[in-house]
XYZ file of C-alpha atoms in Angstrom:
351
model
C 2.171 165.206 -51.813
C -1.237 167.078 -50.739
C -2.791 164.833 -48.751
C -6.735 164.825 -49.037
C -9.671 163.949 -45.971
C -11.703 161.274 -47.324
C -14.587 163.994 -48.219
C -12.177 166.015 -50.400
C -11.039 163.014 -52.173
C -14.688 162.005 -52.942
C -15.492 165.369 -53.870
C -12.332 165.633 -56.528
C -12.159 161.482 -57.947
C -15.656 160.125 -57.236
C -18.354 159.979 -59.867
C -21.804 160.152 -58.521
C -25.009 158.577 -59.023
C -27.889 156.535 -57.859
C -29.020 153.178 -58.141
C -32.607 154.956 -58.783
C -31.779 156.882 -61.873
C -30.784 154.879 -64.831
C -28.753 157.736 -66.493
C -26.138 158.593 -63.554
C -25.695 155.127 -62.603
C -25.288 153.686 -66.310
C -22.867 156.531 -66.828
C -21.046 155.201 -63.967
C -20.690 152.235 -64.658
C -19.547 152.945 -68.515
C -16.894 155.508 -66.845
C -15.475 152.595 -64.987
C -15.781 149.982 -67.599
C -14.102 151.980 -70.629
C -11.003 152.839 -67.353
C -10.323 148.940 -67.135
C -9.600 148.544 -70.874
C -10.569 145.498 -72.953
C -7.738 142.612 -70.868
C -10.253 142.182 -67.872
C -12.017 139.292 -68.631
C -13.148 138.889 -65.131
C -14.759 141.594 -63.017
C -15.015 141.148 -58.818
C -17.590 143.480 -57.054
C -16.706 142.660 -53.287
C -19.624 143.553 -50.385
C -18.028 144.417 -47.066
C -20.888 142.437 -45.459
C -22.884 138.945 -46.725
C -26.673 139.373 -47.208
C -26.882 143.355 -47.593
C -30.126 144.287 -49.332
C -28.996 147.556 -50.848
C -25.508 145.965 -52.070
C -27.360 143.164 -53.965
C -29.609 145.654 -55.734
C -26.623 147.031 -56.670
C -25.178 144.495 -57.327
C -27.929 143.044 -59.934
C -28.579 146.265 -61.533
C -24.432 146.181 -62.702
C -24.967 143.106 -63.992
C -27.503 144.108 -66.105
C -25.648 146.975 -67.475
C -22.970 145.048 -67.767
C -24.532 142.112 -69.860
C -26.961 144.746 -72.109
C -23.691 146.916 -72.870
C -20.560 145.556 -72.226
C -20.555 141.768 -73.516
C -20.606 140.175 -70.227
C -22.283 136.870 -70.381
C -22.019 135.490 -67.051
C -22.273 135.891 -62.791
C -20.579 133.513 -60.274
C -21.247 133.694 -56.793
C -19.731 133.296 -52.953
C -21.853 130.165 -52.938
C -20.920 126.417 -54.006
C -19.696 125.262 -57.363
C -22.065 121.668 -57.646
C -25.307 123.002 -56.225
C -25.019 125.978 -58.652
C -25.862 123.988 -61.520
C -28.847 123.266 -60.684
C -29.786 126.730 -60.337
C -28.381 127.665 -64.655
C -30.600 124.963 -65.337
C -32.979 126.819 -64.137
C -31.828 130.346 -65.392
C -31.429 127.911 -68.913
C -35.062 127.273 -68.934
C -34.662 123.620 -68.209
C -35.310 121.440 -65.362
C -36.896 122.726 -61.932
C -40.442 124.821 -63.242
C -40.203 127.202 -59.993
C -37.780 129.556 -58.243
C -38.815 127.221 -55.012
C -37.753 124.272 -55.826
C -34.067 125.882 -56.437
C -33.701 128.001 -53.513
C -32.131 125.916 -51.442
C -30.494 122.915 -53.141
C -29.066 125.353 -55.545
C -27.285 127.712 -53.217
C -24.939 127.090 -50.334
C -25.134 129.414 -46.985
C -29.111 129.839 -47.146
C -28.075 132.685 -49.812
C -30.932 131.219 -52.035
C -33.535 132.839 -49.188
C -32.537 136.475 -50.287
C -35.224 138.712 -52.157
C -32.399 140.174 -54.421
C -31.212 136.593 -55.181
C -34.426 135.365 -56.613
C -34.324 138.480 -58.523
C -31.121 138.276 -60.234
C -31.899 134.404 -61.294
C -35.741 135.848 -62.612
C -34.333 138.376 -64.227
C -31.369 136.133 -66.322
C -34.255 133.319 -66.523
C -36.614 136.152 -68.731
C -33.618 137.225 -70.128
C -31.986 134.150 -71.696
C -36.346 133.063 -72.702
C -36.083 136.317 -75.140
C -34.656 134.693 -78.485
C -33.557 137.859 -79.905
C -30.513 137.606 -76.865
C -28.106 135.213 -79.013
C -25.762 134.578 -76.175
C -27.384 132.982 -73.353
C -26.663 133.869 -69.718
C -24.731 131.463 -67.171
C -24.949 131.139 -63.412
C -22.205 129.869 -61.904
C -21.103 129.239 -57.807
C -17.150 129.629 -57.235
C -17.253 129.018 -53.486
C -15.991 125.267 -52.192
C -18.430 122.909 -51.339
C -17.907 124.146 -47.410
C -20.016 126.126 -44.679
C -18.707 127.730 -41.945
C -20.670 125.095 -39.888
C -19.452 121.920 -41.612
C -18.071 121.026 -44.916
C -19.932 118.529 -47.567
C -18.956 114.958 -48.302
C -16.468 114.771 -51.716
C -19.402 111.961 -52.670
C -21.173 114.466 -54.602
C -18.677 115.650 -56.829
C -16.578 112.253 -57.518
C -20.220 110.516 -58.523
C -20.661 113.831 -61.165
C -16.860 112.896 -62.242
C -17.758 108.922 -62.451
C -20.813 109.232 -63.858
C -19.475 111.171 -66.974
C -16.523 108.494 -67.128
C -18.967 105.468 -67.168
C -21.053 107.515 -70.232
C -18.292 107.060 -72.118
C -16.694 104.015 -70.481
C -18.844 101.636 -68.445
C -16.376 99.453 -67.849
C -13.242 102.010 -66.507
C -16.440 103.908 -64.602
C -18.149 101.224 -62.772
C -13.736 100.094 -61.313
C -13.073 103.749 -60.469
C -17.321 103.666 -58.560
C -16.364 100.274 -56.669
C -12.964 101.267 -55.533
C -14.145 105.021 -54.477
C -17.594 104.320 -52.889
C -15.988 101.462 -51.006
C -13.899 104.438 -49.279
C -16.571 107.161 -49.281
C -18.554 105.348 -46.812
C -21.882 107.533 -44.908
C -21.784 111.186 -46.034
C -22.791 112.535 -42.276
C -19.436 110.989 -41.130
C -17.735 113.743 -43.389
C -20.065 116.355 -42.675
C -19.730 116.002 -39.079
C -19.870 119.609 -37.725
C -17.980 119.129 -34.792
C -15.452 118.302 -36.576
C -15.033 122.590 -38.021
C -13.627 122.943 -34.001
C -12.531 120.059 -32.939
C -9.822 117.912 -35.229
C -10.401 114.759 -33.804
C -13.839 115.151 -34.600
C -12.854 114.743 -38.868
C -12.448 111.737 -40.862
C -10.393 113.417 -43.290
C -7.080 111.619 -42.267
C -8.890 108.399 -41.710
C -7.048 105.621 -43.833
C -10.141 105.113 -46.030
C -9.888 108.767 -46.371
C -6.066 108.821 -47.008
C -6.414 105.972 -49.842
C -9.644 108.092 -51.100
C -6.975 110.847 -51.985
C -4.985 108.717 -54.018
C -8.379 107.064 -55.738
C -9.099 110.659 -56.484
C -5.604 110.732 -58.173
C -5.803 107.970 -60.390
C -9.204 109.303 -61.874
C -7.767 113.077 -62.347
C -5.034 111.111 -63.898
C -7.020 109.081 -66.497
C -9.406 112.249 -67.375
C -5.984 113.719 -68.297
C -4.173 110.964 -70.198
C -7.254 109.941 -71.768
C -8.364 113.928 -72.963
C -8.028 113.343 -76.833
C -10.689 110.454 -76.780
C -13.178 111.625 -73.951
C -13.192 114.790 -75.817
C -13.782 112.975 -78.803
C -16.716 110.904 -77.533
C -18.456 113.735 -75.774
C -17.208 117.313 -76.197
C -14.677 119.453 -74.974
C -17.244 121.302 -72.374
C -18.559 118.027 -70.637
C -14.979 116.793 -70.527
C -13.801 120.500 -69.390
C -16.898 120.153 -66.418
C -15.750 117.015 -65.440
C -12.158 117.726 -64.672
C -13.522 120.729 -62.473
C -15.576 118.418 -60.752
C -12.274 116.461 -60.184
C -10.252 119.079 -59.022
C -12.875 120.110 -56.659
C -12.902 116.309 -55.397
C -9.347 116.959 -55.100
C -8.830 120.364 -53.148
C -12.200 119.055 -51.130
C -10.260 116.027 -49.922
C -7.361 118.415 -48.844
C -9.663 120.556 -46.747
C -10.819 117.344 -45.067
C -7.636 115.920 -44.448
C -6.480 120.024 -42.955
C -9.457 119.754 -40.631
C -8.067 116.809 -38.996
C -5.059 118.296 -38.586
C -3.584 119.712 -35.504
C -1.014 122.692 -36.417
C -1.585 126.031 -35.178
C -1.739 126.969 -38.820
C -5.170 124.723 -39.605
C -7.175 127.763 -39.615
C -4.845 129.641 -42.091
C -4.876 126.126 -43.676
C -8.409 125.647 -44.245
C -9.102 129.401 -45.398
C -6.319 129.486 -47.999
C -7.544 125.948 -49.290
C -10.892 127.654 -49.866
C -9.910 130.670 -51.800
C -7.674 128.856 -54.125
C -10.291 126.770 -54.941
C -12.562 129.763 -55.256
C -9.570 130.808 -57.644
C -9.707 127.592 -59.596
C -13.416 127.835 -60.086
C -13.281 131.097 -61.389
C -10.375 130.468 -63.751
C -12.277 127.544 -65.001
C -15.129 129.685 -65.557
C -13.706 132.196 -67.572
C -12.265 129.871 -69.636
C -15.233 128.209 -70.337
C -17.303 131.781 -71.222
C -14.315 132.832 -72.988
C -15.134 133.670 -76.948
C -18.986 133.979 -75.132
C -18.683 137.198 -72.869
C -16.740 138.088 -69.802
C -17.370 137.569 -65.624
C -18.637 139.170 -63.000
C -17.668 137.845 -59.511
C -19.419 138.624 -56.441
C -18.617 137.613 -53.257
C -16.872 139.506 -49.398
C -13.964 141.719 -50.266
C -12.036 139.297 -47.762
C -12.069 137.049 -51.055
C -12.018 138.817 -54.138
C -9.268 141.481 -53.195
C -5.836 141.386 -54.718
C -3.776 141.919 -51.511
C -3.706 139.484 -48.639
C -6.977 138.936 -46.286
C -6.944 139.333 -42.639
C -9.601 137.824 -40.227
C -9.380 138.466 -36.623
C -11.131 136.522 -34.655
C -10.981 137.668 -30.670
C -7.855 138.283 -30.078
C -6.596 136.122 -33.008
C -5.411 137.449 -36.448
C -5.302 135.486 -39.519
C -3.781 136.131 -42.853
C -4.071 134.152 -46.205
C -3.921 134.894 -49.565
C -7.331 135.385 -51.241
C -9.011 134.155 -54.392
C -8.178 137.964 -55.964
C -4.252 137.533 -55.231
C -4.004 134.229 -56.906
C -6.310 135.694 -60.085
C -4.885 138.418 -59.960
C -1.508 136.226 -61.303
C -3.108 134.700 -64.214
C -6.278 136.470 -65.386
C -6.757 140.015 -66.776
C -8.580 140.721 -63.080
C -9.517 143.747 -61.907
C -12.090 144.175 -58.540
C -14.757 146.976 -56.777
C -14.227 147.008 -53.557
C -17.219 148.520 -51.213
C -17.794 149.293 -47.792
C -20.895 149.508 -44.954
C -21.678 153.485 -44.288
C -24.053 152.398 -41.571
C -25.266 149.362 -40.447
C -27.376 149.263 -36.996
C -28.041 145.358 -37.217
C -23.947 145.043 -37.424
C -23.495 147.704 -34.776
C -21.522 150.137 -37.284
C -22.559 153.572 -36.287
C -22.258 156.572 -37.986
C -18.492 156.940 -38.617
């Protein structure tokens, strides 16, 4: 088999064009749509490295093509599923009047301060204002509700899940609210930050915490035995949000109870707990825009490829099985990969 440099294989396979002229990159991007074939209902565009400028332009200018030709109807993001909403109630035209008052509360990992950011939610804000566009656009966040410097109390998200039960049921709601927040107890106990380095810093095998779990349990397990009527008394997309909200309760609790832990493995642990989650979210999603449009993902290659991710970290290596590998088994999935040419605040020289 002829084996070709990098530049040769550009020269022969690649399809050129620039982000500047509408007509080589639309082209582009219709060559590589029509190659995927209708099954892909969910589209990742990875970024080698968080917070390029020139990969979010990108980035938002496929999207756009994407939506105005090729039925896509919404973008979910490396940032966290709960604050997200707030943000497509913005993009929806509803709630917060200003970009501002989203930026932060709506975003996880200060990813709400990025120029290109504020773009892309402008842009689908004007865009879904324009009543000639039938299908509206959604926002969505597919990341945990975890930073790299701490990881959120699972108040949030079991008070979204009790507040839709008590909607419907005041009396089942306000049992499942006395029996959880009697376990929850101060959020900054959770979101300790020591606690991402040192396990005995982490509540998260705590016996409140280790009764939370099985609180969490019995609610996931009367949203499902009780579908038919919840569904019935509100609609299948509230009830649909809800569970989500549960599971993330669910998986969040997990990562709580891994940080405490004290294997070798916790880092392993704690990263494949987050892109299975990521996985969940985005399986949820699709679902949910399904009969609507189609997905794109964005987020680090590390998370949307189909193979398994390595991190090394000093001398360390770590391997886990990304949010791509586990969508990869049950979606029509297909992912863009890209990398960093030259990056002098990363120290990546000319190769």
């Amino acid at each position: 088999m002829e084996q070709l440099s990098l530049d040769d294989w550009i020269a022969r396979e690649a399809t050129p064009f620039s982000v500047d002229s509408p007509r080589t990159f639309n082209g582009a991007v219709d060559k590589v749509i029509a190659s995927l074939g209708d099954s892909v209902e969910l589209l990742g565009f990875g970024e080698a490295l968080h917070g390029g400028k020139d990969i979010l332009i990108l980035r938002n200018r496929l999207f756009q093509r994407l939506v105005e030709t090729h039925g896509y109807s919404a973008i979910a993001i490396e940032s966290s599923f709960p604050r997200a909403r707030v943000v497509n109630e913005y993009v929806a035209g509803r709630g917060p009047a200003s970009y501002e008052a989203v930026q932060d509360t709506g975003f996880s990992h200060s990813f709400g301060r990025l120029d290109a950011n504020r773009e892309l939610v402008e842009w689908m804000r004007r865009y879904n204002a324009d009543p000639s566009h039938r299908v509206k656009l959604q926002f969505y966040g597919f990341d945990s509700p975890t930073e790299m410097t701490g990881s959120d109390s699972p108040g949030q998200v079991l008070h979204f899940v009790l507040d839709y039960l008590a909607s419907l049921d005041g009396a089942s709601g306000q049992e499942h609210r006395e029996r959880i927040d009697r376990l929850l107890g101060q959020d900054s106990d959770w979101e300790n930050p020591a606690a991402m380095t040192d396990p005995t810093k982490s509540i998260g095998l705590s016996p409140a915490a280790t009764a939370l779990r099985i609180e969490t349990e019995e609610l996931i397990s009367e949203l499902r035995v009780r579908r038919p009527e919840l569904v019935a008394k509100s609609d299948e997309s509230r009830y649909l949000e809800a569970a989500q909200y549960a599971s993330v309760a669910r998986q969040l609790l997990n990562y709580h109870a891994a940080l405490a832990g004290k294997s070798s493995e916790r880092l392993v642990e704690l990263l494949g707990i987050r892109d299975a989650l990521m996985a969940d979210n985005l399986a949820y999603m699709v679902s949910h825009e399904r009969g609507r449009g189609k997905v794109l993902a964005f987020a680090h290659n590390n998370h949307l490829q189909r193979g398994k991710s390595q991190w090394q970290l000093g001398t360390d290596v770590y391997t886990w099985w990304p949010a791509g590998s586990h969508l990869n088994e049950i979606l029509g999935y297909a992912v863009i990969g890209s990398a960093v040419g030259v990056s002098d605040a990363n120290g990546i020289g000319q190769p």
